[in-house]
Tab-separated table of C-alpha atoms (C1' of nucleotides) in Angstrom:
chain	number	residue	atom	x	y	z
M	1	MET	CA	127.515	110.643	106.486
M	2	ASP	CA	129.115	107.269	105.908
M	3	TYR	CA	125.651	105.514	106.379
M	4	GLN	CA	126.081	104.497	102.744
M	5	LEU	CA	122.415	104.671	102.501
M	6	SER	CA	122.505	105.533	98.807
M	7	GLU	CA	124.786	102.577	98.099
M	8	ILE	CA	122.496	100.190	100.156
M	9	VAL	CA	119.332	101.362	98.298
M	10	PHE	CA	121.027	101.110	94.919
M	11	PHE	CA	122.534	97.666	95.837
M	12	HIS	CA	119.311	96.204	96.883
M	13	ARG	CA	117.223	97.725	94.108
M	14	LYS	CA	119.628	96.262	91.458
M	15	LYS	CA	119.629	92.914	93.138
M	16	SER	CA	115.828	93.019	93.070
M	17	GLY	CA	115.861	93.740	89.398
M	18	LEU	CA	113.887	96.865	89.909
M	19	THR	CA	114.014	100.157	88.008
M	20	ARG	CA	113.727	103.293	89.871
M	21	ASN	CA	110.281	103.868	88.704
M	22	GLN	CA	109.259	100.349	89.699
M	23	LEU	CA	110.788	100.745	93.174
M	24	ALA	CA	109.010	104.050	93.556
M	25	ASP	CA	105.674	102.520	92.646
M	26	LEU	CA	106.268	99.579	94.833
M	27	ALA	CA	107.113	101.572	97.854
M	28	GLY	CA	104.275	104.070	97.131
M	29	VAL	CA	106.460	107.117	96.742
M	30	GLY	CA	107.294	109.499	93.965
M	31	LYS	CA	110.137	108.508	91.582
M	32	THR	CA	112.071	111.613	92.484
M	33	VAL	CA	112.571	110.142	95.978
M	34	VAL	CA	114.363	107.122	94.773
M	35	TYR	CA	116.531	109.197	92.625
M	36	ASP	CA	117.344	111.603	95.518
M	37	ILE	CA	118.144	108.874	98.012
M	38	GLU	CA	120.610	107.199	95.535
M	39	LYS	CA	122.050	110.513	94.908
M	40	GLY	CA	122.961	110.749	98.645
M	41	LYS	CA	120.213	113.278	99.733
M	42	GLU	CA	119.532	112.896	103.511
M	43	THR	CA	116.987	115.581	103.793
M	44	ILE	CA	114.107	113.270	103.143
M	45	ARG	CA	111.379	112.244	105.438
M	46	PHE	CA	112.035	109.374	107.794
M	47	SER	CA	108.683	107.863	107.017
M	48	THR	CA	109.437	108.121	103.213
M	49	LEU	CA	112.694	106.304	103.742
M	50	LEU	CA	110.954	103.654	105.712
M	51	LYS	CA	108.564	103.010	102.776
M	52	VAL	CA	111.532	102.532	100.319
M	53	LEU	CA	113.520	100.295	102.771
M	54	LYS	CA	110.412	98.211	103.523
M	55	ALA	CA	109.944	97.630	99.737
M	56	LEU	CA	113.561	96.417	99.647
M	57	ASN	CA	113.279	94.353	102.699
M	58	VAL	CA	115.839	96.320	104.580
M	59	LYS	CA	115.395	96.814	108.346
M	60	ILE	CA	116.657	99.654	110.468
M	61	THR	CA	118.060	99.013	113.820
M	62	PHE	CA	119.321	101.406	116.478
M	63	THR	CA	122.405	100.454	118.572
M	64	SER	CA	124.169	102.116	121.471
M	65	PRO	CA	125.920	101.329	124.592
M	66	LEU	CA	122.659	101.774	126.372
M	67	MET	CA	120.481	99.701	124.076
M	68	ARG	CA	121.186	96.446	125.893
M	69	VAL	CA	119.824	98.007	128.984
M	70	PHE	CA	116.834	99.280	126.996
M	71	ASN	CA	116.089	95.836	125.532
M	72	GLU	CA	116.359	94.081	128.929
M	73	LYS	CA	113.437	96.168	130.221
M	74	SER	CA	109.900	95.693	129.056
C	1	MET	CA	105.950	101.119	112.864
C	2	ASP	CA	107.289	99.307	115.914
C	3	TYR	CA	110.715	100.933	115.611
C	4	GLN	CA	110.089	102.184	119.099
C	5	LEU	CA	111.876	105.269	117.981
C	6	SER	CA	110.163	107.448	120.487
C	7	GLU	CA	110.947	105.192	123.313
C	8	ILE	CA	114.645	104.881	122.297
C	9	VAL	CA	115.013	108.645	122.268
C	10	PHE	CA	113.212	109.174	125.465
C	11	PHE	CA	115.189	106.380	127.133
C	12	HIS	CA	118.475	107.758	126.034
C	13	ARG	CA	117.653	111.369	126.794
C	14	LYS	CA	116.538	110.472	130.325
C	15	LYS	CA	119.701	108.394	130.937
C	16	SER	CA	121.737	111.290	129.797
C	17	GLY	CA	120.002	113.542	132.152
C	18	LEU	CA	119.030	115.938	129.479
C	19	THR	CA	115.848	117.863	129.181
C	20	ARG	CA	114.240	118.248	125.803
C	21	ASN	CA	115.456	121.766	125.341
C	22	GLN	CA	119.002	120.729	126.309
C	23	LEU	CA	118.972	117.857	123.832
C	24	ALA	CA	117.503	120.065	121.151
C	25	ASP	CA	120.292	122.545	121.654
C	26	LEU	CA	122.944	119.799	121.856
C	27	ALA	CA	121.676	118.221	118.620
C	28	GLY	CA	121.333	121.682	116.929
C	29	VAL	CA	117.596	121.238	116.206
C	30	GLY	CA	114.522	123.005	117.358
C	31	LYS	CA	112.898	121.889	120.496
C	32	THR	CA	109.656	121.001	118.705
C	33	VAL	CA	111.620	118.094	116.976
C	34	VAL	CA	112.386	116.358	120.135
C	35	TYR	CA	108.925	116.755	121.313
C	36	ASP	CA	107.551	115.381	117.989
C	37	ILE	CA	109.888	112.367	117.861
C	38	GLU	CA	109.104	111.282	121.559
C	39	LYS	CA	105.443	111.788	120.487
C	40	GLY	CA	105.945	109.205	117.825
C	41	LYS	CA	105.974	111.470	114.763
C	42	GLU	CA	107.738	109.805	111.883
C	43	THR	CA	107.310	112.379	109.225
C	44	ILE	CA	110.500	114.111	110.242
C	45	ARG	CA	113.521	114.520	108.166
C	46	PHE	CA	115.964	111.781	108.201
C	47	SER	CA	118.911	114.217	108.569
C	48	THR	CA	117.174	115.776	111.585
C	49	LEU	CA	116.698	112.350	113.215
C	50	LEU	CA	120.409	111.682	112.601
C	51	LYS	CA	121.325	114.811	114.451
C	52	VAL	CA	119.313	113.907	117.500
C	53	LEU	CA	120.599	110.214	117.465
C	54	LYS	CA	124.134	111.489	117.062
C	55	ALA	CA	123.756	113.657	120.194
C	56	LEU	CA	122.544	110.608	122.044
C	57	ASN	CA	125.258	108.333	120.744
C	58	VAL	CA	122.826	106.092	118.916
C	59	LYS	CA	123.847	104.488	115.687
C	60	ILE	CA	121.517	103.422	112.899
C	61	THR	CA	122.371	100.228	111.035
C	62	PHE	CA	120.588	98.679	108.028
C	63	THR	CA	120.112	94.956	107.951
C	64	SER	CA	118.724	92.683	105.343
C	65	PRO	CA	119.321	89.163	103.920
C	66	LEU	CA	121.393	90.832	101.252
C	67	MET	CA	123.473	92.920	103.495
C	68	ARG	CA	126.055	90.198	104.161
C	69	VAL	CA	126.737	90.125	100.438
C	70	PHE	CA	126.859	93.908	100.465
C	71	ASN	CA	129.361	94.021	103.104
C	72	GLU	CA	131.478	91.457	101.638
C	73	LYS	CA	132.186	93.569	98.525
C	74	SER	CA	134.138	96.847	98.627
N	1	DA	C1'	102.526	124.767	150.054
N	2	DT	C1'	105.456	127.805	146.996
N	3	DT	C1'	108.747	128.155	143.856
N	4	DT	C1'	111.104	126.392	139.930
N	5	DA	C1'	111.814	123.399	135.973
N	6	DT	C1'	109.938	120.634	132.490
N	7	DT	C1'	106.537	119.192	129.464
N	8	DT	C1'	102.575	119.512	126.543
N	9	DA	C1'	100.389	122.088	123.104
N	10	DC	C1'	99.164	125.401	120.403
N	11	DC	C1'	100.628	129.612	116.865
N	12	DG	C1'	102.282	131.866	112.263
N	13	DC	C1'	106.294	131.994	109.401
N	14	DT	C1'	109.788	130.358	105.965
N	15	DA	C1'	112.211	126.632	103.780
N	16	DT	C1'	111.836	122.590	101.501
N	17	DA	C1'	110.277	117.472	100.632
N	18	DG	C1'	107.545	115.150	97.684
N	19	DC	C1'	104.890	115.125	93.619
N	20	DA	C1'	104.046	114.518	88.282
N	21	DG	C1'	105.489	115.949	83.950
N	22	DC	C1'	108.837	116.644	80.709
N	23	DA	C1'	113.072	115.992	77.945
N	24	DA	C1'	117.792	115.063	77.043
N	25	DA	C1'	121.614	111.787	78.131
N	26	DA	C1'	123.223	107.297	78.879
N	27	DA	C1'	122.624	102.196	78.989
N	28	DA	C1'	120.718	98.217	77.661
N	29	DT	C1'	118.359	95.465	74.208
N	30	DC	C1'	117.411	94.109	69.691
K	1	DG	C1'	123.587	100.994	64.703
K	2	DA	C1'	118.727	101.443	65.629
K	3	DT	C1'	115.244	100.965	69.013
K	4	DT	C1'	113.831	100.723	73.637
K	5	DT	C1'	114.522	101.296	78.436
K	6	DT	C1'	116.577	103.635	82.189
K	7	DT	C1'	118.564	107.343	84.335
K	8	DT	C1'	119.634	112.167	84.988
K	9	DG	C1'	117.992	116.588	85.647
K	10	DC	C1'	115.231	120.224	85.385
K	11	DT	C1'	110.292	122.533	86.236
K	12	DG	C1'	106.193	124.568	89.036
K	13	DC	C1'	102.991	123.313	92.550
K	14	DT	C1'	101.192	121.819	97.158
K	15	DA	C1'	101.849	120.085	101.660
K	16	DT	C1'	104.263	120.131	105.629
K	17	DA	C1'	108.812	119.934	108.550
K	18	DG	C1'	111.191	122.835	111.337
K	19	DC	C1'	111.660	127.175	113.610
K	20	DG	C1'	110.959	130.334	117.844
K	21	DG	C1'	107.489	132.275	120.762
K	22	DT	C1'	104.053	131.818	124.019
K	23	DA	C1'	101.158	129.800	127.662
K	24	DA	C1'	99.027	126.429	130.286
K	25	DA	C1'	99.546	121.986	132.630
K	26	DT	C1'	102.328	118.801	135.050
K	27	DA	C1'	106.309	117.464	137.732
K	28	DA	C1'	110.268	118.379	140.651
K	29	DA	C1'	112.759	120.787	143.975
K	30	DT	C1'	112.968	123.950	147.933
DNA sequence: ATTTATTTACCGCTATAGCAGCAAAAAATC
DNA sequence: GATTTTTTGCTGCTATAGCGGTAAATAAAT
């Protein structure tokens, strides 16, 4: 699923100089989660993924042909 | 969690002229999932969310100060 | 106004995500 | 090369995501 999620997490964790346990603690999740994500597992909870990405300062954005229309409203 | 995920899904589903059941069938997930997402639930599986977003032609991208460095490698 | 379609909201069930603990393998540090 | 740290990979346990079914409330179509 080419979202390279595992690579992104690994890359950011390494650049942050964190071990998996440290990242897990920082994100407030179990250590198994970080292990699983970097292993390529995608059947994790979205909320759990958000915690990890937040700890790594990675933002999620949604894009689509319609998103411009979406952003112009509100 | 300001990712407005629920609004994004709702917006795209409506623009696609799909009912929740139709979207659920199209995405290959249970109808409860679409209901939950639009209700704002974030404790859903990432893989399940991907299915729904794929059916709506919505892409996920990850951004961070480090992502430029990440993209320049490979 | 009546019918039809959609949404909201529950239910019980099954599969599994997430957890901590452990130990062996691999990598990094000394 | 010996020691320490990190990673990989299991384990059993608990909480819950996802499922289809049902039914009432709401909205849309006739």
